[in-house]
Amino acid sequence: MSFDFAVYWLALLFSFFVAGCLVGALFAPPARRALREIIRRVRRDLLFARTVHNPVLSPGAHPWQAEAVLNPAAAAIGGRVHLLYRAIGGDGISRFGYASSAGGILFDDRVSYPAYVCTAPTKGDLRLRHYSPVLYPSGGSWGGCEDPRMVVIEGKVYVTFNLFEDWVLRVGYITMSAEDFAAKRFYNWEGPYILSHGARDKNWVIFPQKFGGRFAVLHSVIGETPERVRIEYVEDLKMLKFRKFESPDPQQAGDRRVAWHSHIRSAGPPPLPTEKGWLLFYHAHEPGDSRYKLGAMLLDLADPSKVIARAAHPVLEPKEWYENEGKPGIVYACGAVIEGDMLYLYYGGADKVVCVAFTALAPFLKALLAGEELVFDSEPAQTA
């Protein structure tokens, strides 16, 4: 054996020895505990805590909201958090109710009348129309205005929502000044105006700021690639319905494994501006699981159609009784606000009640950016 050959083999054996020591150190009890703690921290910081006051709104005594209240839009105006929630009466029609809170959790100001009503002529025998979560699976509703999303832009409130009549779905919007809205002058709504043009459009959201003087409308979280979402920019929202663009129907889109989910449904609340990017929540299903769960992604601040980070597991999933007693397995968020260093999420539970979850914003964003490659089984959020 030559000297050089012997040196080569000694060096190779030494390399294996060093590598073995490193692997052994990594999987030694202290290292394993440290690794588990890192994963637990990322997992914990990416989960929302539920308030012990859930559900914060339940069906009321008035007929127009006697069956269900769900899927609330949210906006912070004048030191209060304002909700527009979907309410369903025994007649099966969806209307919008209103409630507000000084702290974002206890909604002590709730009006007894609808804040907005929108119905259209309906075909068929009206005597057969009533609330039925079986016959009318759209939350048990067969008509009216559904699932609002709300933003404030340049002193005006804009609310997008689904117009649902006879299984035809359109996206509409209404608007009024933020001052009138905070004062509950709901007779001052302008609209509804139609945004969409397809046979089945729903769950479009508006960014809470303009880009180069134009509104940005996120109409689909199903982009051409998983790294993109679909946004249209328009100076006048009323003109969007005349523009032709592709907006995939989630019902028709095939399954595609991305992060933790195989099927994306829709955007949740309108995107929230943060220093790390636009924070966007969305609804999706895991493989073989039809329950609605909430995912999170960050969009680029300058180019919001670009996804720069995505949570590796759901940030909220239906675990509690109020998320399963009704239509089981539903958490459906339509509103979120940032107050100080806290992030509050407003969602419908089981298509029946309104709930609140919250988390500290900075750790959540840090974990979202750092946790892309951490793949593990999700855990339920801690009740607080």
mmCIF file with all atom_site columns, N, CA and C in Angstrom, residues 272-279 298 301 338 361 365:
data_model
loop_
_atom_site.group_PDB
_atom_site.id
_atom_site.type_symbol
_atom_site.label_atom_id
_atom_site.label_alt_id
_atom_site.label_comp_id
_atom_site.label_asym_id
_atom_site.label_entity_id
_atom_site.label_seq_id
_atom_site.pdbx_PDB_ins_code
_atom_site.Cartn_x
_atom_site.Cartn_y
_atom_site.Cartn_z
_atom_site.occupancy
_atom_site.B_iso_or_equiv
_atom_site.pdbx_formal_charge
_atom_site.auth_seq_id
_atom_site.auth_comp_id
_atom_site.auth_asym_id
_atom_site.auth_atom_id
_atom_site.pdbx_PDB_model_num
ATOM 1  N N  . LEU A 1 272 ? -53.498 42.429 5.347  1.00 0.00 ? 272 LEU A N  1
ATOM 2  C CA . LEU A 1 272 ? -53.093 43.393 6.365  1.00 0.00 ? 272 LEU A CA 1
ATOM 3  C C  . LEU A 1 272 ? -51.668 43.852 6.093  1.00 0.00 ? 272 LEU A C  1
ATOM 4  N N  . PRO A 1 273 ? -51.408 45.165 6.108  1.00 0.00 ? 273 PRO A N  1
ATOM 5  C CA . PRO A 1 273 ? -50.037 45.631 5.880  1.00 0.00 ? 273 PRO A CA 1
ATOM 6  C C  . PRO A 1 273 ? -49.180 45.450 7.129  1.00 0.00 ? 273 PRO A C  1
ATOM 7  N N  . THR A 1 274 ? -48.016 44.844 6.958  1.00 0.00 ? 274 THR A N  1
ATOM 8  C CA . THR A 1 274 ? -47.030 44.716 8.032  1.00 0.00 ? 274 THR A CA 1
ATOM 9  C C  . THR A 1 274 ? -45.665 45.091 7.462  1.00 0.00 ? 274 THR A C  1
ATOM 10 N N  . GLU A 1 275 ? -44.675 45.265 8.319  1.00 0.00 ? 275 GLU A N  1
ATOM 11 C CA . GLU A 1 275 ? -43.337 45.618 7.843  1.00 0.00 ? 275 GLU A CA 1
ATOM 12 C C  . GLU A 1 275 ? -42.679 44.477 7.078  1.00 0.00 ? 275 GLU A C  1
ATOM 13 N N  . LYS A 1 276 ? -43.196 43.247 7.250  1.00 0.00 ? 276 LYS A N  1
ATOM 14 C CA . LYS A 1 276 ? -42.620 42.090 6.569  1.00 0.00 ? 276 LYS A CA 1
ATOM 15 C C  . LYS A 1 276 ? -43.308 41.776 5.250  1.00 0.00 ? 276 LYS A C  1
ATOM 16 N N  . GLY A 1 277 ? -44.481 42.326 5.029  1.00 0.00 ? 277 GLY A N  1
ATOM 17 C CA . GLY A 1 277 ? -45.250 42.035 3.824  1.00 0.00 ? 277 GLY A CA 1
ATOM 18 C C  . GLY A 1 277 ? -46.736 42.126 4.119  1.00 0.00 ? 277 GLY A C  1
ATOM 19 N N  . TRP A 1 278 ? -47.527 41.891 3.077  1.00 0.00 ? 278 TRP A N  1
ATOM 20 C CA . TRP A 1 278 ? -48.980 41.855 3.243  1.00 0.00 ? 278 TRP A CA 1
ATOM 21 C C  . TRP A 1 278 ? -49.359 40.499 3.833  1.00 0.00 ? 278 TRP A C  1
ATOM 22 N N  . LEU A 1 279 ? -49.997 40.522 4.987  1.00 0.00 ? 279 LEU A N  1
ATOM 23 C CA . LEU A 1 279 ? -50.397 39.293 5.653  1.00 0.00 ? 279 LEU A CA 1
ATOM 24 C C  . LEU A 1 279 ? -51.777 38.878 5.147  1.00 0.00 ? 279 LEU A C  1
ATOM 25 N N  . LEU A 1 298 ? -47.509 35.507 3.323  1.00 0.00 ? 298 LEU A N  1
ATOM 26 C CA . LEU A 1 298 ? -47.063 36.884 3.200  1.00 0.00 ? 298 LEU A CA 1
ATOM 27 C C  . LEU A 1 298 ? -46.891 37.205 1.724  1.00 0.00 ? 298 LEU A C  1
ATOM 28 N N  . LEU A 1 301 ? -44.597 43.473 -0.475 1.00 0.00 ? 301 LEU A N  1
ATOM 29 C CA . LEU A 1 301 ? -45.185 44.800 -0.303 1.00 0.00 ? 301 LEU A CA 1
ATOM 30 C C  . LEU A 1 301 ? -45.285 45.563 -1.612 1.00 0.00 ? 301 LEU A C  1
ATOM 31 N N  . ILE A 1 338 ? -55.135 44.726 13.284 1.00 0.00 ? 338 ILE A N  1
ATOM 32 C CA . ILE A 1 338 ? -53.922 44.842 14.096 1.00 0.00 ? 338 ILE A CA 1
ATOM 33 C C  . ILE A 1 338 ? -54.113 46.013 15.038 1.00 0.00 ? 338 ILE A C  1
ATOM 34 N N  . LEU A 1 361 ? -48.290 39.838 17.169 1.00 0.00 ? 361 LEU A N  1
ATOM 35 C CA . LEU A 1 361 ? -47.978 39.985 15.753 1.00 0.00 ? 361 LEU A CA 1
ATOM 36 C C  . LEU A 1 361 ? -46.525 39.661 15.425 1.00 0.00 ? 361 LEU A C  1
ATOM 37 N N  . LEU A 1 365 ? -45.194 36.820 12.720 1.00 0.00 ? 365 LEU A N  1
ATOM 38 C CA . LEU A 1 365 ? -44.520 37.119 11.456 1.00 0.00 ? 365 LEU A CA 1
ATOM 39 C C  . LEU A 1 365 ? -43.151 36.459 11.391 1.00 0.00 ? 365 LEU A C  1
#
